[in-house]
Coordinates of C-alpha atoms and ligand atoms in Angstrom, one line a residue:
M613 CA -12.5 16.6 6.7
I614 CA -10.8 13.5 5.2
L615 CA -11.1 10.3 7.2
I616 CA -7.9 8.2 6.8
V617 CA -8.7 4.7 7.8
G618 CA -5.4 2.9 8.6
G619 CA -3.7 6.3 8.9
A620 CA -1.3 4.9 11.6
G621 CA 0.2 2.5 9.0
Y622 CA 3.0 2.8 6.5
I623 CA 1.2 4.2 3.5
G624 CA -1.7 5.9 5.4
S625 CA 0.6 7.9 7.6
H626 CA 2.5 9.3 4.5
A627 CA -0.9 10.2 3.0
N628 CA -1.9 11.9 6.2
K629 CA 1.3 14.0 6.2
L630 CA 0.9 15.0 2.5
L631 CA -2.8 15.8 2.9
T632 CA -2.0 18.1 5.9
Q633 CA 0.8 19.8 4.0
K634 CA -1.6 20.5 1.1
G635 CA -4.1 22.1 3.5
F636 CA -6.7 19.3 4.0
E637 CA -8.1 18.6 7.5
T638 CA -7.7 14.9 8.4
V639 CA -8.8 12.4 11.0
V640 CA -7.2 9.0 11.4
Y641 CA -9.2 5.9 12.3
D642 CA -7.0 3.0 13.3
N643 CA -7.1 0.1 15.8
L644 CA -3.2 0.2 16.2
S645 CA -3.0 -3.6 15.6
R646 CA -0.4 -3.1 12.9
G647 CA -0.2 0.7 12.9
H648 CA 1.7 3.0 15.3
R649 CA 0.3 5.7 17.5
D650 CA 3.5 7.8 17.0
F651 CA 2.9 7.8 13.2
V652 CA -0.3 9.8 13.8
K653 CA 1.5 13.2 13.9
W654 CA -1.0 15.2 11.9
G655 CA -4.8 15.8 12.2
D656 CA -7.0 14.1 14.8
F657 CA -7.2 10.5 15.9
C658 CA -10.1 8.1 16.6
E659 CA -8.9 4.8 18.0
G660 CA -11.3 2.1 16.8
D661 CA -11.8 -1.1 15.0
L662 CA -13.5 -1.7 11.7
L663 CA -15.3 -4.8 13.2
N664 CA -16.9 -2.5 15.8
M665 CA -19.8 -0.6 14.2
Q666 CA -20.3 1.6 17.3
Q667 CA -16.7 2.8 17.2
I668 CA -16.9 3.7 13.5
R669 CA -20.2 5.4 14.0
S670 CA -18.9 7.5 16.9
C671 CA -16.0 8.7 14.8
F672 CA -18.4 9.8 12.1
E673 CA -20.6 11.5 14.7
S674 CA -17.6 13.5 16.0
Y675 CA -16.3 14.7 12.6
R676 CA -17.9 16.0 9.4
V677 CA -16.4 13.4 7.1
E678 CA -16.5 14.4 3.4
A679 CA -14.4 11.6 1.9
V680 CA -12.8 8.4 3.1
M681 CA -9.4 7.0 2.2
H682 CA -9.2 3.3 3.2
F683 CA -5.7 1.9 3.8
S684 CA -6.5 -0.4 6.7
A685 CA -5.9 -4.1 5.7
F686 CA -3.8 -7.1 6.5
C687 CA -1.5 -7.4 3.5
L688 CA 0.8 -10.4 3.9
V689 CA 0.3 -12.9 1.2
E690 CA 1.7 -15.9 3.1
E691 CA -0.2 -15.1 6.3
S692 CA -3.4 -14.8 4.2
V693 CA -2.9 -18.4 2.9
Q694 CA -2.4 -19.7 6.4
Q695 CA -5.1 -17.6 8.2
P696 CA -7.7 -16.7 5.5
E697 CA -10.4 -16.1 8.1
K698 CA -8.4 -13.2 9.6
Y699 CA -8.2 -11.7 6.1
Y700 CA -11.9 -12.1 5.2
L701 CA -13.0 -10.7 8.5
N702 CA -10.7 -7.7 8.6
N703 CA -10.4 -6.8 4.9
V704 CA -13.9 -7.7 3.7
M705 CA -16.2 -7.5 6.7
G706 CA -14.4 -4.5 8.1
T707 CA -14.7 -2.6 4.8
L708 CA -18.4 -3.6 4.5
N709 CA -18.9 -2.0 8.0
L710 CA -17.1 1.1 7.0
L711 CA -19.2 1.4 3.8
Q712 CA -22.4 0.9 5.8
I713 CA -21.6 3.8 8.2
M714 CA -20.6 5.9 5.2
R715 CA -24.0 5.3 3.8
E716 CA -25.7 6.2 7.1
F717 CA -23.9 9.5 7.1
G718 CA -24.3 10.2 3.4
V719 CA -20.5 10.1 2.6
K720 CA -20.2 9.4 -1.1
H721 CA -16.4 9.5 -1.9
F722 CA -14.2 6.6 -1.2
I723 CA -10.5 5.9 -2.2
F724 CA -9.6 2.3 -1.8
S725 CA -6.1 0.8 -1.4
S726 CA -6.2 -2.1 -3.8
T727 CA -3.2 -4.1 -5.1
C728 CA -1.5 -5.7 -8.1
A729 CA -2.2 -9.0 -6.2
T730 CA -5.7 -8.8 -7.7
Y731 CA -4.2 -9.7 -11.1
G732 CA -2.6 -13.0 -10.0
F733 CA 0.0 -14.4 -12.4
P734 CA 0.5 -11.9 -15.1
E735 CA -0.4 -12.9 -18.6
K736 CA 1.5 -9.9 -20.1
I737 CA 3.9 -7.2 -18.9
P738 CA 3.5 -4.4 -18.2
I739 CA 0.2 -5.0 -16.5
S740 CA -2.6 -2.5 -17.4
E741 CA -5.9 -2.1 -15.6
D742 CA -7.8 -4.3 -18.2
H743 CA -5.6 -7.3 -17.3
P744 CA -7.8 -10.2 -16.0
Q745 CA -8.2 -10.2 -12.3
L746 CA -7.6 -13.7 -11.0
P747 CA -5.9 -13.5 -7.6
I748 CA -4.0 -16.5 -6.4
N749 CA -4.1 -16.0 -2.7
P750 CA -6.8 -14.9 -0.1
Y751 CA -5.2 -11.4 0.3
G752 CA -5.6 -10.6 -3.4
Q753 CA -9.1 -12.2 -3.2
T754 CA -10.2 -9.9 -0.3
K755 CA -9.2 -6.8 -2.3
L756 CA -10.9 -8.0 -5.4
I757 CA -14.1 -8.7 -3.5
I758 CA -14.2 -5.1 -2.3
E759 CA -13.6 -3.9 -5.8
Q760 CA -16.7 -5.8 -6.8
V761 CA -18.7 -4.5 -3.8
L762 CA -17.8 -1.0 -4.8
K763 CA -19.0 -1.5 -8.3
D764 CA -22.4 -2.6 -7.0
Y765 CA -22.6 0.1 -4.4
D766 CA -22.0 2.7 -7.0
R767 CA -24.8 1.4 -9.2
A768 CA -27.2 1.0 -6.3
Y769 CA -26.3 3.9 -3.9
G770 CA -24.3 6.3 -6.0
L771 CA -21.1 5.7 -4.0
K772 CA -18.2 7.1 -6.1
Y773 CA -14.8 5.3 -5.6
I774 CA -11.3 5.0 -6.9
N775 CA -9.4 1.8 -6.7
L776 CA -5.7 2.4 -6.5
R777 CA -3.8 -0.8 -7.3
Y778 CA -0.4 -0.4 -5.8
F779 CA 2.7 -2.3 -7.0
N780 CA 5.6 -2.6 -4.4
A781 CA 5.4 0.4 -2.0
A782 CA 8.9 1.4 -0.9
G783 CA 10.9 4.3 0.6
A784 CA 10.1 6.7 3.4
D785 CA 9.3 10.3 4.2
P786 CA 12.4 12.2 3.0
E787 CA 12.2 14.3 6.1
G788 CA 12.5 11.1 8.2
E789 CA 9.4 11.6 10.4
I790 CA 7.8 8.3 9.3
G791 CA 8.8 5.2 7.4
E792 CA 8.2 1.5 6.9
R793 CA 7.9 -0.3 10.2
H794 CA 6.0 -3.6 10.1
H795 CA 5.7 -6.3 12.8
P796 CA 6.4 -8.9 11.6
E797 CA 8.6 -7.6 8.7
T798 CA 8.4 -9.7 5.6
H799 CA 9.2 -7.1 2.8
L800 CA 12.4 -7.2 0.9
L801 CA 13.7 -3.7 1.2
P802 CA 13.4 -3.2 5.0
L803 CA 14.9 -6.7 5.5
V804 CA 17.9 -6.0 3.3
I805 CA 18.4 -2.7 5.1
S806 CA 18.3 -4.5 8.5
A807 CA 20.9 -7.0 7.3
A808 CA 23.1 -4.2 6.1
M809 CA 22.7 -2.4 9.4
G810 CA 23.7 -5.6 11.3
L811 CA 20.3 -6.1 12.8
K812 CA 19.8 -9.4 11.0
P813 CA 22.5 -12.0 10.3
E814 CA 21.6 -12.3 6.6
I815 CA 19.2 -11.7 3.8
K816 CA 17.7 -14.6 2.0
I817 CA 17.0 -14.6 -1.7
F818 CA 13.8 -16.5 -2.4
G819 CA 14.5 -18.2 -5.7
T820 CA 17.4 -17.7 -8.1
D821 CA 16.0 -19.9 -11.0
Y822 CA 13.3 -17.5 -12.3
P823 CA 13.2 -16.8 -16.0
T824 CA 14.5 -13.2 -15.4
R825 CA 17.8 -11.5 -16.3
D826 CA 19.6 -12.6 -13.1
G827 CA 17.3 -15.4 -12.0
T828 CA 15.6 -13.5 -9.2
C829 CA 12.1 -11.9 -9.1
I830 CA 11.5 -8.5 -10.6
R831 CA 9.2 -6.0 -9.0
D832 CA 8.1 -2.4 -9.7
Y833 CA 9.1 -0.3 -6.6
I834 CA 7.0 2.8 -6.2
H835 CA 7.8 5.5 -3.6
V836 CA 5.3 5.8 -0.7
I837 CA 5.2 9.6 -1.2
D838 CA 4.2 9.0 -4.9
L839 CA 1.5 6.7 -3.7
A840 CA 0.3 9.3 -1.2
D841 CA 0.3 11.9 -4.0
A842 CA -1.9 9.7 -6.2
H843 CA -4.5 9.6 -3.4
I844 CA -4.7 13.4 -3.5
Q845 CA -5.0 13.4 -7.3
A846 CA -7.7 10.7 -7.0
L847 CA -9.6 12.7 -4.4
Q848 CA -9.6 15.8 -6.7
Y849 CA -10.7 13.6 -9.6
L850 CA -13.6 12.3 -7.5
V851 CA -14.7 15.7 -6.4
N852 CA -14.4 17.2 -9.9
Q853 CA -15.7 14.3 -12.1
N854 CA -17.8 12.3 -9.6
Q855 CA -16.9 9.2 -11.5
S856 CA -15.6 5.8 -10.2
D857 CA -12.5 4.2 -11.7
S858 CA -9.4 2.0 -11.1
F859 CA -5.8 2.9 -11.6
N860 CA -2.5 1.1 -11.3
L861 CA 0.3 2.8 -9.4
G862 CA 3.9 1.8 -10.3
N863 CA 7.0 3.3 -11.9
G864 CA 6.8 1.1 -14.9
T865 CA 10.3 -0.3 -14.4
G866 CA 11.3 -3.5 -12.8
H867 CA 14.2 -4.3 -10.4
S868 CA 15.4 -7.7 -9.4
V869 CA 15.9 -8.9 -5.9
R870 CA 19.7 -8.9 -6.5
E871 CA 19.5 -5.3 -7.8
V872 CA 17.8 -4.2 -4.7
I873 CA 20.4 -5.9 -2.5
E874 CA 23.3 -4.4 -4.6
T875 CA 21.8 -0.9 -4.3
V876 CA 21.5 -1.2 -0.5
R877 CA 25.1 -2.4 -0.4
K878 CA 26.2 0.7 -2.4
I879 CA 24.1 3.2 -0.4
G880 CA 25.0 1.7 3.0
K881 CA 28.7 1.1 2.0
R882 CA 28.5 -2.1 4.1
D883 CA 28.8 -5.7 3.3
F884 CA 26.4 -8.4 4.6
K885 CA 25.6 -12.0 4.1
V886 CA 23.3 -13.1 1.3
V887 CA 21.9 -16.6 1.3
E888 CA 20.3 -18.1 -1.8
T889 CA 17.3 -20.3 -1.0
G890 CA 14.3 -21.8 -2.8
R891 CA 11.3 -20.0 -4.1
R892 CA 8.7 -18.5 -1.9
E893 CA 5.3 -20.0 -2.7
G894 CA 3.0 -17.8 -4.9
D895 CA 5.7 -15.3 -6.1
P896 CA 5.2 -14.3 -9.8
P897 CA 8.6 -13.9 -11.5
V898 CA 7.8 -10.4 -12.8
L899 CA 5.3 -7.7 -11.8
I900 CA 5.6 -4.4 -13.7
S901 CA 2.9 -1.8 -13.9
S902 CA 1.6 0.2 -16.8
S903 CA 0.5 3.4 -15.0
R904 CA -0.3 5.3 -18.1
K905 CA -3.9 5.6 -17.2
A906 CA -3.1 7.3 -13.8
M907 CA -0.7 9.6 -15.5
E908 CA -3.1 10.6 -18.3
T909 CA -6.4 10.7 -16.3
L910 CA -5.3 11.8 -12.8
K911 CA -2.3 13.8 -14.1
W912 CA -0.2 11.8 -11.6
K913 CA 3.6 11.7 -12.1
P914 CA 5.9 9.8 -9.8
Q915 CA 8.7 12.0 -8.5
Y916 CA 11.0 9.2 -7.3
E917 CA 11.7 7.2 -10.4
D918 CA 15.1 6.0 -9.6
L919 CA 15.6 2.9 -7.3
E920 CA 18.7 4.5 -5.7
T921 CA 16.8 7.6 -4.6
I922 CA 13.9 5.5 -3.3
I923 CA 16.2 3.2 -1.3
E924 CA 18.1 6.2 0.0
T925 CA 15.0 7.7 1.7
A926 CA 14.3 4.3 3.3
W927 CA 18.0 3.9 4.4
N928 CA 18.0 7.4 6.0
W929 CA 14.8 6.8 7.9
H930 CA 16.0 3.5 9.4
K931 CA 19.3 5.1 10.3
K932 CA 17.6 8.0 12.0
R933 CA 15.2 5.7 13.9
L934 CA 18.0 3.5 15.2
S935 CA 20.1 6.4 16.4
L936 CA 17.1 7.7 18.5
Ligands
UFG1050 N1 12.1 -11.5 -1.2 C1 13.3 -12.2 -0.9 N2 13.7 -12.3 0.4 C2 13.0 -11.7 1.4 C3 11.8 -11.1 1.2 C4 11.4 -11.0 -0.1 O1 14.0 -12.7 -1.8 O2 13.5 -11.9 2.6 C5 11.7 -11.4 -2.5 C6 10.3 -12.0 -2.8 O3 10.4 -13.3 -3.0 C7 9.8 -11.1 -3.9 C8 10.5 -9.8 -3.7 O4 11.6 -10.0 -2.8 O5 10.2 -11.7 -5.1 C9 9.6 -8.7 -3.1 O6 9.0 -9.3 -2.0 P1 8.1 -8.5 -0.9 O7 7.7 -9.4 0.1 O8 8.9 -7.2 -0.5 O9 6.9 -7.9 -1.8 P2 5.9 -8.8 -2.7 O10 6.2 -8.5 -4.1 O11 5.8 -10.2 -2.3 O12 4.5 -8.2 -2.1 C10 4.0 -7.0 -2.6 C11 3.1 -6.4 -1.5 C12 1.9 -7.2 -1.2 C13 1.3 -7.5 -2.5 C14 2.2 -8.2 -3.5 C15 1.6 -8.5 -4.8 O13 3.9 -6.2 -0.3 O14 1.1 -6.6 -0.4 O15 3.3 -7.3 -3.7 O16 2.2 -9.6 -5.4 F1 0.3 -8.4 -2.4

């Protein structure tokens, strides 16, 4: 049985679907603070909070958990700067509680959702795993703290883990059952789609004076199904090799904010208002992953390499959701 902590959220729910399709038994643990009950369409469900030890323990008592995938975290950079306590409590304390219960029940395999935000401002592009980790906001800091905790728990308790450092997750289940639904929504792609569908009056571009090809920030968009798939490869690696490691997950290509907007315009065949505004604090100009290590070691290969296909899956999901 695989425990998917945060399995009612965006990436966790896609992992749950893929794991189930591949024949794994799953149980989702989620407090539904940012996740959605209707995203738990596969496996079993334990409603609980990571700050409540008894709720975590009771889930482990009810299911024979063999490995844990941990997606549950607050993940908004700006919010983390304004409300760091919320981030340290949920992302750090919550994870420590989970690891403690795993120890109590002798569960030794852990897959952790880390982030490219642990690298801070990139010194070189593409970013590989040996790049210095110097986060510039509390969100990235909380993820790096857990990476450090895991290293120590491996040494002391034999816990084997994989840190998966995501770049920009995007897209949706191509069958349209689940997708990206955040409250509040701050991510570029769902906001552009909302503008194109007439649900928002405009899309704002945060900064047009970056040293990039069109002046806007460049990001490495990776399809959520490819992220889900990497978790399964990581799980297999842990089971076979019993060795801890860290991997970047991205496509290795960068797209600017303007390119994302233009691609949505093309797919949606609709015009909408674009407003150019100043930079958002803490945004690095370019983030592009080198995912060579994941490809070579985990035998992971992203299936959705092209931005248009990634955006199409997101567009279709939003369209389906709105017509319900
Ligand atoms: N952007 C806009 N307008 C918007 C929203 C975003 O121009 O309305 C721009 C941002 O400034 C950025 C790009 O679009 O340049 C992508 O922004 P997102 O908010 O979609 O994603 P981020 O790159 O900021 O964040 C992602 C993850 C975080 C992670 C971070 C690492 O969502 O969890 O990468 O830097 F921490």
